[in-house]
PDB file of C-alpha atoms in Angstrom:
ATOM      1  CA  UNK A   1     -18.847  11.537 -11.099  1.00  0.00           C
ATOM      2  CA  UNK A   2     -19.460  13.801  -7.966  1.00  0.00           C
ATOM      3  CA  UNK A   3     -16.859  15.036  -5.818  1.00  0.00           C
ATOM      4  CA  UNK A   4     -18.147  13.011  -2.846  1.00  0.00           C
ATOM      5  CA  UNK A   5     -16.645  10.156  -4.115  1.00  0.00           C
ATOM      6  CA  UNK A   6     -13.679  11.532  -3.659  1.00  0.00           C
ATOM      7  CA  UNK A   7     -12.458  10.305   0.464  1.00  0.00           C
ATOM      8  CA  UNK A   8     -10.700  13.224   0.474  1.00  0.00           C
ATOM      9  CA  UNK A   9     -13.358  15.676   0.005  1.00  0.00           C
ATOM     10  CA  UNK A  10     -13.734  17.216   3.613  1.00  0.00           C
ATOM     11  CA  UNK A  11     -10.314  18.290   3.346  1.00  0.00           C
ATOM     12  CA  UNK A  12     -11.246  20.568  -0.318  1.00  0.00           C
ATOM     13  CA  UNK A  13      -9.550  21.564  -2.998  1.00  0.00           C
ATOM     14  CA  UNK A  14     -11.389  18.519  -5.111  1.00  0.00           C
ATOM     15  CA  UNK A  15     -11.300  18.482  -9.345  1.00  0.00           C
ATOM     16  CA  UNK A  16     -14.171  16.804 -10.919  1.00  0.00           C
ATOM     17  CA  UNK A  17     -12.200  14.492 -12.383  1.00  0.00           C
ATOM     18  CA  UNK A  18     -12.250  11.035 -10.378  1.00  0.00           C
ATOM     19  CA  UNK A  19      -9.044   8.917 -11.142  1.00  0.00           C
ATOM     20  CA  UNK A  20      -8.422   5.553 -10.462  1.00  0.00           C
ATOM     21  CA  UNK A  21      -6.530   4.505  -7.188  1.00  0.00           C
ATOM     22  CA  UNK A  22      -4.716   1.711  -6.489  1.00  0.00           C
ATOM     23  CA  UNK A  23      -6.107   0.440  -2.835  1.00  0.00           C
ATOM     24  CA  UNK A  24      -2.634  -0.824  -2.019  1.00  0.00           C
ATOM     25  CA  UNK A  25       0.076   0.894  -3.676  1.00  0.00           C
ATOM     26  CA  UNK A  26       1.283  -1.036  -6.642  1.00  0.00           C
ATOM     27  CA  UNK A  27       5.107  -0.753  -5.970  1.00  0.00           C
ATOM     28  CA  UNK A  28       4.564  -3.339  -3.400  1.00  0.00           C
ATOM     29  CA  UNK A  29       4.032  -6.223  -5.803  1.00  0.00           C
ATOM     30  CA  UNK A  30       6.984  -7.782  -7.638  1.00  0.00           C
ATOM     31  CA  UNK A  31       5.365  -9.123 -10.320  1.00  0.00           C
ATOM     32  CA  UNK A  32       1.986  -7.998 -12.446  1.00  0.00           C
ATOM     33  CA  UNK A  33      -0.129 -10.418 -10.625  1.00  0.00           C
ATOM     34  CA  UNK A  34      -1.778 -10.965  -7.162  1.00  0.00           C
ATOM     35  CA  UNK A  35      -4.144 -13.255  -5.422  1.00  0.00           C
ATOM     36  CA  UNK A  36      -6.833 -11.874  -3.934  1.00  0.00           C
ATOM     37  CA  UNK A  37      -8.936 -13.103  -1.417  1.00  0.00           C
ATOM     38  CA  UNK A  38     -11.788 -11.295   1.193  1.00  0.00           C
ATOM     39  CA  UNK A  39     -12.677  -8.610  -0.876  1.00  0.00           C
ATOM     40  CA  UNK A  40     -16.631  -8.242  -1.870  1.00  0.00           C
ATOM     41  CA  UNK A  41     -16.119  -9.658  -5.565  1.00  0.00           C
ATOM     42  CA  UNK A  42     -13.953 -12.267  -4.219  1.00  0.00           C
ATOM     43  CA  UNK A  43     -14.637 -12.957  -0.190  1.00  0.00           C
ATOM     44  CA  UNK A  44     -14.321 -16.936   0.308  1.00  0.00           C
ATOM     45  CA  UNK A  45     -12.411 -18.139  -3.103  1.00  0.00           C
ATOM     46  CA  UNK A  46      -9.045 -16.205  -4.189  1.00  0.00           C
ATOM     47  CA  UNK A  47      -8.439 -14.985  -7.461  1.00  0.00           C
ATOM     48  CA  UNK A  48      -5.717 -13.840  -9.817  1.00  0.00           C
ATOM     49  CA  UNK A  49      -5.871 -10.186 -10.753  1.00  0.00           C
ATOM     50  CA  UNK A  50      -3.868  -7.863 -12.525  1.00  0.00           C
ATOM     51  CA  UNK A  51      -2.001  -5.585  -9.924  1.00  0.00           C
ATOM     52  CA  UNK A  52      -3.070  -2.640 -12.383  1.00  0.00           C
ATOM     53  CA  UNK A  53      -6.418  -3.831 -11.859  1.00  0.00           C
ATOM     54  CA  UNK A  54      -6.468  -3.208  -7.990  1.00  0.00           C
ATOM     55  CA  UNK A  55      -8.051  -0.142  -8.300  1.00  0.00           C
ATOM     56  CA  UNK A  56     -11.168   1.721  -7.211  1.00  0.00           C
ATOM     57  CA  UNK A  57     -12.786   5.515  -8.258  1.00  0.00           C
ATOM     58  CA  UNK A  58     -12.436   6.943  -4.766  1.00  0.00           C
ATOM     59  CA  UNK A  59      -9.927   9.700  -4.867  1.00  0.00           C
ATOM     60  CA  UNK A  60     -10.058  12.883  -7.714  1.00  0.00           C
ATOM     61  CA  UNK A  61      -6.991  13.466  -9.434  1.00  0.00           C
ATOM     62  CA  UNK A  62      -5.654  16.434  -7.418  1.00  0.00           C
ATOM     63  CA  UNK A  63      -6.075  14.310  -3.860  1.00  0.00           C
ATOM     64  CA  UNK A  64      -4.472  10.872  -5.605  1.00  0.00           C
ATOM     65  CA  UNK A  65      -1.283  13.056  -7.418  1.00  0.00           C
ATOM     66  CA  UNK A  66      -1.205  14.534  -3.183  1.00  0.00           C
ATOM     67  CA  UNK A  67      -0.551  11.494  -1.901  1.00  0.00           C
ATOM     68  CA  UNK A  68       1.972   9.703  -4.411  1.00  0.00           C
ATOM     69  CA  UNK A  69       4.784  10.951  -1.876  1.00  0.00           C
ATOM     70  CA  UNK A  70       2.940   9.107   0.686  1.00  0.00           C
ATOM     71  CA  UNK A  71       2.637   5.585  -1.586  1.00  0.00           C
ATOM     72  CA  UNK A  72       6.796   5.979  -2.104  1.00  0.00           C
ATOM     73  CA  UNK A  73       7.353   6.496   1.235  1.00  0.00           C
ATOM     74  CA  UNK A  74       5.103   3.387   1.968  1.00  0.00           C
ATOM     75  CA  UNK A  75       6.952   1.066  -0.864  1.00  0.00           C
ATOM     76  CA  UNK A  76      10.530   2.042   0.482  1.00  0.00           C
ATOM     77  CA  UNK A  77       9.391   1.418   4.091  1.00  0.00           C
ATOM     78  CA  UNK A  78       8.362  -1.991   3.098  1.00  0.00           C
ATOM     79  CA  UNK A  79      11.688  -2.824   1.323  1.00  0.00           C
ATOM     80  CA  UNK A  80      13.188  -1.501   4.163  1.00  0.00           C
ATOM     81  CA  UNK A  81      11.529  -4.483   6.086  1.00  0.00           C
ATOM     82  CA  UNK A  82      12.440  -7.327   3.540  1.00  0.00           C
ATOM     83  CA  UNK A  83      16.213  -6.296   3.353  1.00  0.00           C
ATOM     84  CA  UNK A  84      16.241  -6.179   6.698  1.00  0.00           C
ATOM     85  CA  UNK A  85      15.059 -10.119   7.192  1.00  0.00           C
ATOM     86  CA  UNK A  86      16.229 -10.805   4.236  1.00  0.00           C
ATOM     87  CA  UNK A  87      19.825 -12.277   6.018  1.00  0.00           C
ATOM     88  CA  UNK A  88      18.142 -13.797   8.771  1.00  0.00           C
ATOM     89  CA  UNK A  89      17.853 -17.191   6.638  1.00  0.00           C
ATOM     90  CA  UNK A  90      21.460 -16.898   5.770  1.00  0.00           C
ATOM     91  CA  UNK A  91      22.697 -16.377   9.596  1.00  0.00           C
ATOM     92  CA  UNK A  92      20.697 -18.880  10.845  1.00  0.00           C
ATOM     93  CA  UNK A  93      23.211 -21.444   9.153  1.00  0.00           C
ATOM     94  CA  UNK A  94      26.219 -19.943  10.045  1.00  0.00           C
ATOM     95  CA  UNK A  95      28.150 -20.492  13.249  1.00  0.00           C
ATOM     96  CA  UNK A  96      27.503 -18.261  15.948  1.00  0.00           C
ATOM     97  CA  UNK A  97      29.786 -15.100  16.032  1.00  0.00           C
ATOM     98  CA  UNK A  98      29.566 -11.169  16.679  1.00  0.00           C
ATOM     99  CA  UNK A  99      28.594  -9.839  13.241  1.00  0.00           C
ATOM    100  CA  UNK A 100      28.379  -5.535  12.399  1.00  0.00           C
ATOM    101  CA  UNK A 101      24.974  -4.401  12.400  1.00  0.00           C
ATOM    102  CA  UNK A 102      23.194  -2.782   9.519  1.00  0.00           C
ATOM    103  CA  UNK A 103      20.403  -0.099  10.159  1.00  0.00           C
ATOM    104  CA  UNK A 104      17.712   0.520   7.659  1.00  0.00           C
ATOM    105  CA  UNK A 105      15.980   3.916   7.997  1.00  0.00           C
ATOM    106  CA  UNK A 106      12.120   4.319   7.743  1.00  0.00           C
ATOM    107  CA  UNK A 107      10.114   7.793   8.080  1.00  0.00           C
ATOM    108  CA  UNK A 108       7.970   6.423  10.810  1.00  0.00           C
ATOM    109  CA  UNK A 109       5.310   9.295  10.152  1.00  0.00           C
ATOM    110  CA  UNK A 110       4.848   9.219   6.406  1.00  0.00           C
ATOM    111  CA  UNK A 111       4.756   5.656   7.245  1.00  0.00           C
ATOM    112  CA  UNK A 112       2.054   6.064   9.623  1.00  0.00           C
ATOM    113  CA  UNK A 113       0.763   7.973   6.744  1.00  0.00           C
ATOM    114  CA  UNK A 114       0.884   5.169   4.267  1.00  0.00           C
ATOM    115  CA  UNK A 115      -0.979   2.973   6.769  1.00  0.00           C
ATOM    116  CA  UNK A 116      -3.441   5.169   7.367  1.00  0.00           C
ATOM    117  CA  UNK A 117      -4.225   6.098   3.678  1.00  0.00           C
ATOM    118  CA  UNK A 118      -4.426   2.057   2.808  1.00  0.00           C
ATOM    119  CA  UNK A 119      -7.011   1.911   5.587  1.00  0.00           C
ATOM    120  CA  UNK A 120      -8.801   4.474   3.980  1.00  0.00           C
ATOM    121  CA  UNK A 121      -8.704   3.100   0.683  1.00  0.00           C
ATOM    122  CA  UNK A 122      -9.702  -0.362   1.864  1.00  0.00           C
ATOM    123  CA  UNK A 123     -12.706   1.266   3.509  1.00  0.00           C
ATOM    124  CA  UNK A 124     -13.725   3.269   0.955  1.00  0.00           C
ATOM    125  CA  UNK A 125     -13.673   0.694  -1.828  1.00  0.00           C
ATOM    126  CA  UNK A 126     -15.860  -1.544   0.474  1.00  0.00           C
ATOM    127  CA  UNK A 127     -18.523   1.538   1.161  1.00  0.00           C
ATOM    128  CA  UNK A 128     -18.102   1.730  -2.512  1.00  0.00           C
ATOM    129  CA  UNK A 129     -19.182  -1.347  -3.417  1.00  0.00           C
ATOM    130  CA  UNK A 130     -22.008  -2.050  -1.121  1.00  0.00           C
TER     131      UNK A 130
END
């Protein structure tokens, strides 16, 4: 494998090894399946894949191990989000009266981060496969 399939490249420090990452971090998932649809092996008709399966060669090892700080604080921004609607079902059918407030902290920059890197991974896997 050569280092320039590694996205990362520009910024150095590469190994030769290339590793498999996951375009969207796994953690998001709940169970081991996913449908996929849009992608170039599946753009008009979803299919069923295997969440371990979402993976492409475009990051070396050192660059993918960099960023696992960046997929955790992606997957606890996101849970962040669904406890946070979560209730919002449950109010809706109560009567109306002042309730406490919960707050739900998210790193708003290594989320930016997460965003970015999924971006990145989305658009390499598609250079990738074309």
């Amino acid at each position: 494998m050569s280092l320039s399939r590694c996205w990362a490249n520009p910024l150095g420090g590469c190994v030769s090894k290339i590793s498999r990452e996951h375009i969207v971090s796994a953690a998001l998932w709940d169970g081991p399946t996913v449908q996929v649809v849009g992608l170039p092996w599946c753009k008009n008709q979803p299919k069923t894949v295997g969440v371990a399966n979402l993976t492409a060669k475009i990051l070396c090892r050192k660059h993918n191990s960099d960023l696992s700080d960046v997929d955790t604080a992606g997957t606890a921004a996101f849970r962040a989000l669904q406890a946070a609607a979560a209730p919002q079902g449950t109010r809706e059918k109560l009567r109306p009266r002042k309730r406490k407030g919960v707050r739900f902290a998210v790193d708003r920059r290594r989320l930016e981060r997460w965003l970015l890197t999924t971006l990145i991974n989305i658009s390499a896997n598609h250079s990738a496969s074309h």
